[in-house]
Coordinates of N, CA and C in Angstrom, one line a residue:
M172 N -68.2 -125.3 -71.1 CA -66.8 -125.3 -71.5 C -66.7 -124.7 -72.9
T173 N -65.8 -123.7 -73.1 CA -65.7 -123.1 -74.4 C -65.0 -124.0 -75.3
N174 N -65.0 -123.7 -76.6 CA -64.4 -124.5 -77.6 C -62.9 -124.6 -77.4
V175 N -62.3 -123.5 -77.1 CA -60.8 -123.4 -76.8 C -60.5 -124.3 -75.7
K176 N -61.3 -124.3 -74.6 CA -61.0 -125.1 -73.4 C -61.2 -126.6 -73.8
K177 N -62.2 -126.9 -74.6 CA -62.5 -128.3 -75.0 C -61.3 -128.8 -75.8
I178 N -60.8 -128.0 -76.7 CA -59.6 -128.4 -77.5 C -58.4 -128.7 -76.6
G179 N -58.2 -127.8 -75.7 CA -57.1 -127.9 -74.8 C -57.3 -129.2 -73.9
H180 N -58.5 -129.4 -73.5 CA -58.9 -130.6 -72.7 C -58.5 -131.9 -73.4
Y181 N -59.0 -132.0 -74.7 CA -58.7 -133.2 -75.4 C -57.3 -133.3 -75.8
L182 N -56.6 -132.2 -76.1 CA -55.2 -132.3 -76.4 C -54.4 -132.8 -75.2
F183 N -54.7 -132.3 -74.0 CA -54.0 -132.7 -72.8 C -54.2 -134.2 -72.6
Y184 N -55.4 -134.7 -72.8 CA -55.7 -136.2 -72.7 C -54.9 -137.0 -73.7
L185 N -54.8 -136.5 -74.9 CA -54.1 -137.1 -76.0 C -52.6 -137.2 -75.6
I186 N -52.1 -136.2 -75.1 CA -50.7 -136.2 -74.7 C -50.4 -137.2 -73.6
E187 N -51.4 -137.3 -72.6 CA -51.2 -138.3 -71.6 C -51.3 -139.7 -72.1
I188 N -52.2 -140.0 -73.1 CA -52.3 -141.3 -73.7 C -51.0 -141.6 -74.5
A189 N -50.4 -140.6 -75.2 CA -49.2 -140.8 -75.9 C -48.0 -141.2 -75.0
I190 N -48.0 -140.5 -73.8 CA -46.9 -140.8 -72.8 C -47.0 -142.2 -72.3
V191 N -48.3 -142.6 -71.9 CA -48.5 -143.9 -71.4 C -48.2 -145.0 -72.5
F192 N -48.6 -144.7 -73.7 CA -48.3 -145.7 -74.8 C -46.8 -145.8 -75.0
A193 N -46.1 -144.7 -74.9 CA -44.6 -144.7 -75.1 C -43.9 -145.5 -74.0
L194 N -44.4 -145.3 -72.8 CA -43.9 -146.1 -71.7 C -44.1 -147.6 -71.8
Y195 N -45.3 -147.9 -72.3 CA -45.7 -149.3 -72.5 C -44.8 -149.9 -73.6
T196 N -44.6 -149.3 -74.7 CA -43.8 -149.8 -75.8 C -42.4 -150.0 -75.4
T197 N -41.9 -149.1 -74.5 CA -40.5 -149.2 -74.0 C -40.4 -150.4 -73.1
L198 N -41.4 -150.6 -72.3 CA -41.3 -151.8 -71.4 C -41.3 -153.1 -72.3
Q199 N -42.1 -153.1 -73.4 CA -42.1 -154.2 -74.2 C -40.7 -154.6 -74.8
E200 N -40.0 -153.6 -75.1 CA -38.6 -153.8 -75.7 C -37.8 -154.6 -74.7
F201 N -37.8 -154.2 -73.4 CA -37.0 -154.8 -72.4 C -37.5 -156.2 -72.1
Y202 N -38.8 -156.4 -72.1 CA -39.3 -157.8 -71.8 C -39.2 -158.7 -72.9
F203 N -39.3 -158.2 -74.2 CA -39.3 -159.1 -75.3 C -37.9 -159.4 -75.8
Y204 N -36.9 -158.5 -75.5 CA -35.6 -158.7 -76.0 C -34.6 -158.6 -74.8
P205 N -34.7 -159.4 -73.8 CA -33.8 -159.3 -72.6 C -32.3 -159.5 -72.9
D206 N -32.0 -160.4 -73.9 CA -30.6 -160.7 -74.2 C -29.9 -159.4 -74.7
I207 N -30.6 -158.5 -75.4 CA -29.9 -157.3 -75.9 C -29.4 -156.5 -74.8
F208 N -30.1 -156.5 -73.6 CA -29.8 -155.6 -72.5 C -29.0 -156.3 -71.5
G209 N -28.5 -157.5 -71.7 CA -27.6 -158.2 -70.8 C -28.2 -158.4 -69.4
F210 N -29.4 -158.9 -69.3 CA -30.1 -159.0 -68.0 C -29.4 -159.9 -67.0
G211 N -29.2 -159.3 -65.8 CA -28.7 -160.0 -64.6 C -29.7 -159.8 -63.5
S212 N -29.4 -160.1 -62.3 CA -30.4 -159.9 -61.2 C -30.6 -158.4 -60.9
A213 N -29.6 -157.6 -61.1 CA -29.8 -156.2 -60.8 C -30.7 -155.6 -61.9
E214 N -30.5 -156.0 -63.2 CA -31.3 -155.4 -64.3 C -32.8 -155.9 -64.1
A215 N -32.9 -157.1 -63.7 CA -34.3 -157.7 -63.5 C -35.0 -156.9 -62.4
F216 N -34.3 -156.6 -61.3 CA -34.9 -155.8 -60.3 C -35.3 -154.4 -60.7
I217 N -34.4 -153.8 -61.5 CA -34.7 -152.4 -62.0 C -35.9 -152.5 -62.9
L218 N -36.0 -153.5 -63.8 CA -37.1 -153.7 -64.7 C -38.4 -153.9 -63.9
A219 N -38.4 -154.7 -62.9 CA -39.6 -154.9 -62.1 C -40.0 -153.6 -61.4
L220 N -39.1 -152.9 -60.8 CA -39.4 -151.6 -60.2 C -39.9 -150.6 -61.2
S221 N -39.3 -150.6 -62.3 CA -39.8 -149.6 -63.4 C -41.2 -150.0 -63.8
T222 N -41.5 -151.3 -63.9 CA -42.8 -151.7 -64.3 C -43.9 -151.2 -63.3
V223 N -43.6 -151.4 -62.0 CA -44.5 -151.0 -61.0 C -44.7 -149.5 -61.0
L224 N -43.6 -148.7 -61.3 CA -43.7 -147.3 -61.3 C -44.6 -146.8 -62.6
V225 N -44.4 -147.5 -63.7 CA -45.2 -147.2 -64.9 C -46.7 -147.5 -64.6
F226 N -46.9 -148.7 -64.0 CA -48.3 -149.0 -63.6 C -48.9 -147.9 -62.8
W227 N -48.2 -147.5 -61.7 CA -48.7 -146.5 -60.8 C -48.9 -145.1 -61.5
F228 N -48.0 -144.7 -62.3 CA -48.0 -143.5 -63.0 C -49.2 -143.5 -64.0
S229 N -49.4 -144.5 -64.8 CA -50.4 -144.6 -65.8 C -51.8 -144.6 -65.1
F230 N -51.9 -145.4 -64.0 CA -53.2 -145.4 -63.3 C -53.5 -144.1 -62.6
W231 N -52.4 -143.4 -62.2 CA -52.6 -142.1 -61.6 C -53.1 -141.1 -62.6
L232 N -52.6 -141.1 -63.8 CA -53.1 -140.3 -64.9 C -54.6 -140.6 -65.2
Y233 N -54.9 -141.9 -65.3 CA -56.3 -142.3 -65.5 C -57.2 -141.8 -64.5
K234 N -56.8 -142.0 -63.2 CA -57.7 -141.5 -62.1 C -57.8 -140.0 -62.1
G235 N -56.7 -139.3 -62.5 CA -56.8 -137.9 -62.6 C -57.8 -137.4 -63.6
Q236 N -57.9 -138.2 -64.7 CA -58.9 -137.9 -65.7 C -60.3 -138.1 -65.2
L237 N -60.5 -139.2 -64.4 CA -61.8 -139.5 -63.8 C -62.2 -138.4 -62.8
D238 N -61.2 -137.9 -62.1 CA -61.5 -136.8 -61.1 C -62.0 -135.5 -61.8
D239 N -61.5 -135.4 -63.1 CA -61.8 -134.2 -63.9 C -63.3 -134.3 -64.5
D240 N -63.6 -135.5 -64.9 CA -64.9 -135.7 -65.5 C -65.3 -137.2 -65.6
N241 N -66.3 -137.6 -64.9 CA -66.6 -139.0 -64.7 C -68.1 -139.3 -64.7
D242 N -68.8 -139.0 -65.8 CA -70.3 -139.1 -65.9 C -70.7 -140.6 -65.7
W243 N -69.8 -141.5 -66.2 CA -70.1 -142.9 -66.1 C -70.0 -143.5 -64.7
G244 N -69.3 -142.9 -63.8 CA -69.1 -143.4 -62.5 C -68.1 -144.5 -62.5
F245 N -67.0 -144.4 -63.3 CA -66.0 -145.4 -63.3 C -65.2 -145.5 -62.1
S246 N -64.8 -146.7 -61.6 CA -63.8 -146.9 -60.6 C -64.1 -146.0 -59.3
Q247 N -65.4 -146.0 -58.9 CA -65.7 -145.2 -57.7 C -65.7 -146.0 -56.4
D248 N -66.0 -147.3 -56.6 CA -66.2 -148.2 -55.4 C -65.2 -149.4 -55.5
F249 N -64.0 -149.2 -55.0 CA -63.0 -150.2 -55.1 C -63.1 -151.4 -54.1
H250 N -64.0 -152.3 -54.5 CA -64.0 -153.6 -53.8 C -64.4 -154.7 -54.7
W251 N -64.0 -155.9 -54.5 CA -64.3 -157.0 -55.4 C -65.8 -157.3 -55.3
D252 N -66.5 -157.6 -56.4 CA -67.9 -157.9 -56.4 C -68.1 -159.2 -57.2
W253 N -68.8 -160.1 -56.6 CA -68.9 -161.4 -57.3 C -69.7 -161.3 -58.6
R254 N -70.7 -160.4 -58.7 CA -71.4 -160.3 -59.9 C -70.5 -159.7 -61.0
K255 N -69.7 -158.7 -60.6 CA -68.8 -158.1 -61.6 C -67.7 -159.1 -62.0
L256 N -67.3 -159.9 -61.0 CA -66.3 -161.0 -61.4 C -66.9 -162.0 -62.3
A257 N -68.2 -162.3 -62.1 CA -68.9 -163.2 -63.1 C -69.0 -162.6 -64.4
T258 N -69.1 -161.3 -64.5 CA -69.1 -160.6 -65.8 C -67.8 -160.7 -66.5
A259 N -66.7 -160.6 -65.7 CA -65.4 -160.7 -66.3 C -65.1 -162.2 -66.8
V260 N -65.6 -163.2 -66.0 CA -65.4 -164.6 -66.5 C -66.3 -164.8 -67.7
G261 N -67.6 -164.3 -67.6 CA -68.5 -164.4 -68.8 C -67.9 -163.8 -70.0
G262 N -67.2 -162.6 -69.9 CA -66.6 -162.0 -71.0 C -65.5 -162.9 -71.6
F263 N -64.8 -163.6 -70.8 CA -63.7 -164.5 -71.2 C -64.3 -165.6 -72.1
F264 N -65.4 -166.2 -71.6 CA -66.0 -167.3 -72.3 C -66.7 -166.8 -73.6
L265 N -67.3 -165.6 -73.5 CA -67.8 -165.0 -74.8 C -66.8 -164.8 -75.8
M266 N -65.6 -164.3 -75.4 CA -64.5 -164.2 -76.3 C -64.1 -165.5 -76.9
Q267 N -64.1 -166.6 -76.1 CA -63.8 -167.9 -76.6 C -64.7 -168.4 -77.7
L268 N -66.0 -168.2 -77.4 CA -67.1 -168.6 -78.4 C -67.0 -167.8 -79.7
L269 N -66.9 -166.5 -79.6 CA -66.8 -165.7 -80.8 C -65.5 -165.9 -81.5
Y270 N -64.4 -166.2 -80.8 CA -63.1 -166.5 -81.5 C -63.3 -167.8 -82.3
I271 N -63.9 -168.8 -81.8 CA -64.0 -170.1 -82.5 C -64.9 -169.8 -83.7
L272 N -66.0 -169.1 -83.6 CA -66.8 -168.8 -84.7 C -66.1 -168.0 -85.8
L273 N -65.4 -167.0 -85.4 CA -64.7 -166.1 -86.4 C -63.6 -166.9 -87.1
M274 N -62.8 -167.7 -86.3 CA -61.7 -168.5 -86.9 C -62.2 -169.5 -87.9
N275 N -63.4 -170.1 -87.6 CA -64.0 -171.0 -88.6 C -64.4 -170.3 -89.9
L276 N -64.9 -169.0 -89.7 CA -65.2 -168.3 -90.9 C -64.0 -167.9 -91.7
I277 N -62.9 -167.5 -91.0 CA -61.7 -167.1 -91.6 C -61.0 -168.2 -92.3
G278 N -61.1 -169.4 -91.6 CA -60.4 -170.6 -92.1 C -59.1 -170.9 -91.4
G279 N -59.0 -170.4 -90.1 CA -57.8 -170.7 -89.3 C -56.6 -169.9 -89.6
G280 N -55.5 -170.4 -89.3 CA -54.2 -169.7 -89.4 C -54.0 -168.7 -88.3
V281 N -52.9 -167.9 -88.4 CA -52.6 -166.9 -87.4 C -52.3 -165.6 -88.0
S282 N -52.6 -164.5 -87.2 CA -52.3 -163.2 -87.7 C -50.8 -162.9 -87.7
V283 N -50.4 -161.8 -88.4 CA -49.0 -161.4 -88.4 C -48.5 -161.1 -86.9
N284 N -49.4 -160.4 -86.2 CA -49.0 -160.1 -84.8 C -48.8 -161.4 -84.0
Q285 N -49.7 -162.3 -84.1 CA -49.6 -163.6 -83.3 C -48.4 -164.4 -83.7
Q286 N -48.1 -164.4 -85.0 CA -46.9 -165.1 -85.5 C -45.6 -164.5 -84.9
K287 N -45.6 -163.1 -84.8 CA -44.4 -162.5 -84.1 C -44.3 -162.8 -82.7
L288 N -45.5 -162.9 -82.0 CA -45.5 -163.3 -80.6 C -45.1 -164.7 -80.4
D289 N -45.5 -165.6 -81.3 CA -45.1 -167.0 -81.2 C -43.6 -167.1 -81.3
D290 N -43.0 -166.3 -82.3 CA -41.6 -166.4 -82.4 C -40.8 -165.8 -81.2
L291 N -41.4 -164.7 -80.7 CA -40.7 -164.2 -79.5 C -40.8 -165.1 -78.3
Q292 N -41.9 -165.9 -78.2 CA -42.0 -166.8 -77.0 C -40.9 -167.7 -76.9
H293 N -40.3 -168.1 -78.0 CA -39.2 -169.1 -78.0 C -37.8 -168.4 -77.8
T294 N -37.7 -167.1 -77.9 CA -36.4 -166.4 -77.7 C -36.3 -165.6 -76.5
A295 N -37.5 -165.0 -76.0 CA -37.4 -164.1 -74.9 C -37.3 -164.7 -73.6
G296 N -37.8 -166.0 -73.4 CA -37.7 -166.6 -72.1 C -38.8 -166.2 -71.2
P297 N -38.6 -166.3 -69.9 CA -39.7 -166.0 -68.9 C -40.2 -164.6 -68.9
T298 N -39.4 -163.6 -69.4 CA -39.8 -162.2 -69.4 C -41.0 -162.1 -70.4
Y299 N -41.0 -163.0 -71.4 CA -42.1 -162.9 -72.4 C -43.5 -163.2 -71.7
N300 N -43.5 -164.2 -70.9 CA -44.7 -164.6 -70.2 C -45.2 -163.5 -69.2
I301 N -44.2 -162.8 -68.6 CA -44.6 -161.7 -67.7 C -45.2 -160.6 -68.5
M302 N -44.7 -160.3 -69.6 CA -45.2 -159.2 -70.4 C -46.6 -159.5 -70.9
V303 N -46.8 -160.7 -71.5 CA -48.0 -161.1 -72.1 C -49.1 -161.3 -71.0
D304 N -48.7 -162.0 -69.9 CA -49.7 -162.4 -68.9 C -50.1 -161.2 -68.0
L305 N -49.2 -160.3 -67.8 CA -49.5 -159.2 -66.8 C -49.4 -157.8 -67.3
V306 N -48.2 -157.5 -67.8 CA -47.9 -156.1 -68.2 C -48.8 -155.6 -69.3
A307 N -49.0 -156.4 -70.4 CA -49.8 -156.0 -71.5 C -51.3 -155.9 -71.1
P308 N -51.9 -156.8 -70.4 CA -53.3 -156.6 -70.0 C -53.5 -155.4 -69.2
V309 N -52.6 -155.1 -68.2 CA -52.8 -153.9 -67.4 C -52.7 -152.6 -68.2
M310 N -51.6 -152.5 -69.0 CA -51.3 -151.3 -69.7 C -52.4 -151.1 -70.8
E311 N -52.7 -152.2 -71.5 CA -53.7 -152.0 -72.6 C -55.1 -151.7 -72.2
E312 N -55.4 -152.2 -71.0 CA -56.7 -151.8 -70.5 C -56.8 -150.3 -70.0
I313 N -55.7 -149.9 -69.4 CA -55.6 -148.5 -69.0 C -55.7 -147.6 -70.3
I314 N -55.0 -148.0 -71.4 CA -55.0 -147.1 -72.6 C -56.2 -147.3 -73.4
F315 N -56.6 -148.5 -73.8 CA -57.7 -148.7 -74.8 C -59.1 -148.7 -74.1
R316 N -59.2 -148.9 -72.9 CA -60.5 -148.8 -72.2 C -60.6 -147.6 -71.3
G317 N -59.7 -147.5 -70.3 CA -59.8 -146.4 -69.4 C -59.6 -145.0 -70.0
M318 N -58.4 -144.8 -70.5 CA -58.1 -143.4 -71.0 C -58.9 -143.1 -72.3
F319 N -59.1 -144.2 -73.1 CA -59.9 -144.0 -74.4 C -61.3 -143.5 -74.1
F320 N -62.0 -144.1 -73.2 CA -63.4 -143.6 -72.9 C -63.3 -142.2 -72.3
N321 N -62.3 -141.9 -71.5 CA -62.2 -140.6 -70.9 C -62.0 -139.5 -72.0
L322 N -61.3 -139.9 -73.1 CA -61.0 -139.0 -74.1 C -62.2 -138.8 -75.1
L323 N -62.8 -139.8 -75.6 CA -63.8 -139.7 -76.6 C -65.3 -140.0 -76.2
F324 N -65.5 -140.7 -75.2 CA -66.9 -141.1 -74.8 C -67.1 -140.9 -73.3
N325 N -66.8 -139.7 -72.8 CA -66.9 -139.5 -71.4 C -68.3 -139.0 -70.9
H326 N -69.2 -138.9 -71.8 CA -70.6 -138.6 -71.4 C -71.5 -139.8 -71.5
A327 N -72.2 -140.1 -70.4 CA -73.0 -141.3 -70.3 C -74.2 -141.3 -71.2
G328 N -74.5 -142.4 -71.8 CA -75.7 -142.6 -72.7 C -75.6 -143.9 -73.4
K329 N -76.7 -144.4 -73.8 CA -76.7 -145.7 -74.5 C -76.0 -145.7 -75.8
V330 N -76.2 -144.6 -76.6 CA -75.5 -144.5 -77.9 C -74.0 -144.4 -77.7
A331 N -73.6 -143.6 -76.7 CA -72.2 -143.4 -76.4 C -71.6 -144.7 -75.9
K332 N -72.3 -145.5 -75.1 CA -71.9 -146.8 -74.6 C -71.5 -147.7 -75.7
W333 N -72.4 -148.0 -76.6 CA -72.2 -149.0 -77.7 C -71.3 -148.5 -78.7
A334 N -71.3 -147.2 -79.0 CA -70.4 -146.6 -80.0 C -69.0 -146.7 -79.4
G335 N -68.8 -146.4 -78.1 CA -67.5 -146.5 -77.4 C -67.0 -147.9 -77.4
I336 N -67.9 -148.9 -77.2 CA -67.4 -150.3 -77.2 C -66.9 -150.7 -78.5
L337 N -67.6 -150.3 -79.6 CA -67.2 -150.7 -80.9 C -65.9 -149.9 -81.4
V338 N -65.9 -148.6 -81.1 CA -64.7 -147.8 -81.5 C -63.5 -148.2 -80.7
S339 N -63.7 -148.4 -79.4 CA -62.6 -148.8 -78.6 C -62.0 -150.2 -79.1
G340 N -63.0 -151.1 -79.4 CA -62.6 -152.4 -80.0 C -61.8 -152.3 -81.3
F341 N -62.2 -151.3 -82.1 CA -61.5 -151.1 -83.4 C -60.1 -150.6 -83.2
F342 N -59.9 -149.6 -82.3 CA -58.6 -149.1 -82.1 C -57.6 -150.1 -81.5
F343 N -58.2 -150.9 -80.6 CA -57.5 -152.1 -80.0 C -57.0 -153.0 -81.1
A344 N -58.0 -153.3 -82.0 CA -57.7 -154.2 -83.1 C -56.6 -153.7 -84.1
F345 N -56.7 -152.4 -84.4 CA -55.8 -151.8 -85.4 C -54.4 -151.7 -84.8
A346 N -54.3 -151.5 -83.4 CA -53.0 -151.5 -82.8 C -52.3 -152.8 -82.8
H347 N -53.1 -153.9 -82.8 CA -52.5 -155.3 -82.8 C -52.4 -155.8 -84.2
N348 N -53.2 -155.4 -85.1 CA -53.2 -155.9 -86.5 C -53.4 -154.7 -87.5
P349 N -52.4 -153.9 -87.7 CA -52.5 -152.7 -88.5 C -52.6 -153.1 -90.0
F350 N -53.3 -154.1 -90.4 CA -53.5 -154.5 -91.7 C -55.0 -154.8 -92.0
W351 N -55.4 -154.6 -93.2 CA -56.8 -154.8 -93.5 C -56.9 -156.3 -93.9
S352 N -56.9 -157.1 -92.9 CA -57.0 -158.6 -93.1 C -58.2 -159.1 -92.3
P353 N -58.6 -160.3 -92.5 CA -59.7 -160.9 -91.7 C -59.4 -161.0 -90.2
Y354 N -58.1 -161.0 -89.9 CA -57.8 -161.1 -88.5 C -58.1 -159.8 -87.7
L355 N -58.2 -158.7 -88.5 CA -58.6 -157.5 -87.8 C -60.0 -157.7 -87.1
L356 N -60.9 -158.5 -87.7 CA -62.2 -158.7 -87.1 C -62.0 -159.5 -85.8
V357 N -61.1 -160.4 -85.7 CA -60.8 -161.2 -84.5 C -60.4 -160.2 -83.4
Y358 N -59.4 -159.4 -83.6 CA -59.0 -158.5 -82.6 C -60.1 -157.4 -82.3
W359 N -60.9 -157.1 -83.2 CA -62.0 -156.1 -83.0 C -63.0 -156.7 -82.0
M360 N -63.3 -158.0 -82.3 CA -64.1 -158.7 -81.3 C -63.6 -158.7 -79.9
M361 N -62.3 -159.1 -79.8 CA -61.6 -159.1 -78.5 C -61.7 -157.8 -77.8
G362 N -61.3 -156.7 -78.5 CA -61.4 -155.4 -77.9 C -62.8 -154.9 -77.5
S363 N -63.7 -155.3 -78.3 CA -65.1 -154.9 -78.0 C -65.7 -155.7 -76.8
V364 N -65.3 -156.9 -76.7 CA -65.8 -157.7 -75.5 C -65.1 -157.1 -74.2
L365 N -63.8 -156.8 -74.3 CA -63.1 -156.2 -73.2 C -63.8 -154.9 -72.8
A366 N -64.1 -154.1 -73.8 CA -64.8 -152.8 -73.6 C -66.2 -153.0 -72.9
W367 N -66.9 -154.0 -73.4 CA -68.2 -154.3 -72.8 C -68.0 -154.7 -71.3
V368 N -67.0 -155.5 -71.0 CA -66.8 -155.8 -69.6 C -66.5 -154.6 -68.7
Y369 N -65.7 -153.7 -69.3 CA -65.4 -152.4 -68.6 C -66.6 -151.6 -68.4
M370 N -67.4 -151.4 -69.4 CA -68.6 -150.6 -69.4 C -69.7 -151.2 -68.4
T371 N -69.7 -152.5 -68.4 CA -70.7 -153.2 -67.6 C -70.3 -153.2 -66.1
T372 N -69.1 -153.3 -65.8 CA -68.6 -153.4 -64.4 C -68.3 -152.0 -63.9
K373 N -68.0 -151.0 -64.8 CA -67.5 -149.7 -64.4 C -66.2 -149.7 -63.6
D374 N -65.4 -150.8 -63.8 CA -64.2 -151.0 -63.0 C -63.2 -151.6 -63.9
L375 N -62.0 -150.9 -64.1 CA -61.0 -151.4 -65.0 C -60.4 -152.7 -64.6
R376 N -60.5 -153.0 -63.3 CA -59.8 -154.3 -62.8 C -60.5 -155.5 -63.5
Y377 N -61.7 -155.4 -63.8 CA -62.4 -156.6 -64.3 C -62.1 -156.8 -65.8
S378 N -62.0 -155.8 -66.5 CA -61.5 -156.0 -67.9 C -60.1 -156.5 -67.9
M379 N -59.3 -156.0 -67.0 CA -57.9 -156.5 -66.8 C -57.9 -158.0 -66.5
A380 N -58.8 -158.4 -65.7 CA -58.9 -159.8 -65.3 C -59.3 -160.7 -66.5
T381 N -60.3 -160.2 -67.3 CA -60.7 -160.9 -68.5 C -59.5 -161.0 -69.5
H382 N -58.8 -159.9 -69.7 CA -57.6 -159.8 -70.6 C -56.5 -160.8 -70.1
I383 N -56.3 -160.8 -68.8 CA -55.2 -161.7 -68.3 C -55.6 -163.1 -68.5
M384 N -56.9 -163.5 -68.3 CA -57.3 -164.9 -68.5 C -57.1 -165.3 -70.0
W385 N -57.5 -164.4 -70.9 CA -57.4 -164.6 -72.3 C -55.9 -164.8 -72.7
N386 N -55.0 -163.9 -72.3 CA -53.6 -164.0 -72.6 C -53.0 -165.3 -72.0
M387 N -53.3 -165.6 -70.8 CA -52.8 -166.8 -70.2 C -53.2 -168.1 -71.0
L388 N -54.4 -168.1 -71.5 CA -54.9 -169.2 -72.3 C -54.1 -169.3 -73.6
S389 N -53.8 -168.2 -74.2 CA -53.0 -168.1 -75.5 C -51.6 -168.7 -75.3
I390 N -51.0 -168.4 -74.1 CA -49.7 -168.9 -73.9 C -49.7 -170.4 -73.6
L391 N -50.7 -170.9 -72.8 CA -50.8 -172.3 -72.6 C -51.2 -173.1 -73.8
G392 N -51.9 -172.4 -74.7 CA -52.3 -173.1 -76.0 C -51.1 -173.2 -76.9

């Protein structure tokens, strides 16, 4: 591939990521601020349908990238595997352990992002839970794991694997906590564990499962 083609290739992937991210942030507005849009049954149906379409479109772009270049062998064998499911559950408990250790080092408290989410939980109603429990894990895994690795770390190798895990984790952290605070380390850990699950299972559904379990626990807590 010539340098011009490589630049065009990466530019095209960046545009796709930007489109998916824009769709995701737009969905967030509707889920987090339903009162602004005067939600009734018709609006709720339109939002649900729109969410399904955004899921499909985003995953279609992700799969298109894999069809173009997939040295890692991501998402080639779509069936549930107990060992991979155990990796997803193990990733969840690893996040729990590391979270406790990091929060003890930091001294507790909550990040600015978490404080905003806590405030929204009291005002948004049930749409908040749908966004945090389902929409966010699906969309964020497509963006920060699936499309991210296709863009920057699409060639298999041990160095690329661990560099991708750490860099993916950092971008995930900075998107959630764009401040140079100790909480950035907490989100970095979360993103890195999710990336490890994705790289270990080679299937985006398992990192989604880990992410969903984590977010559900945060709501219940």
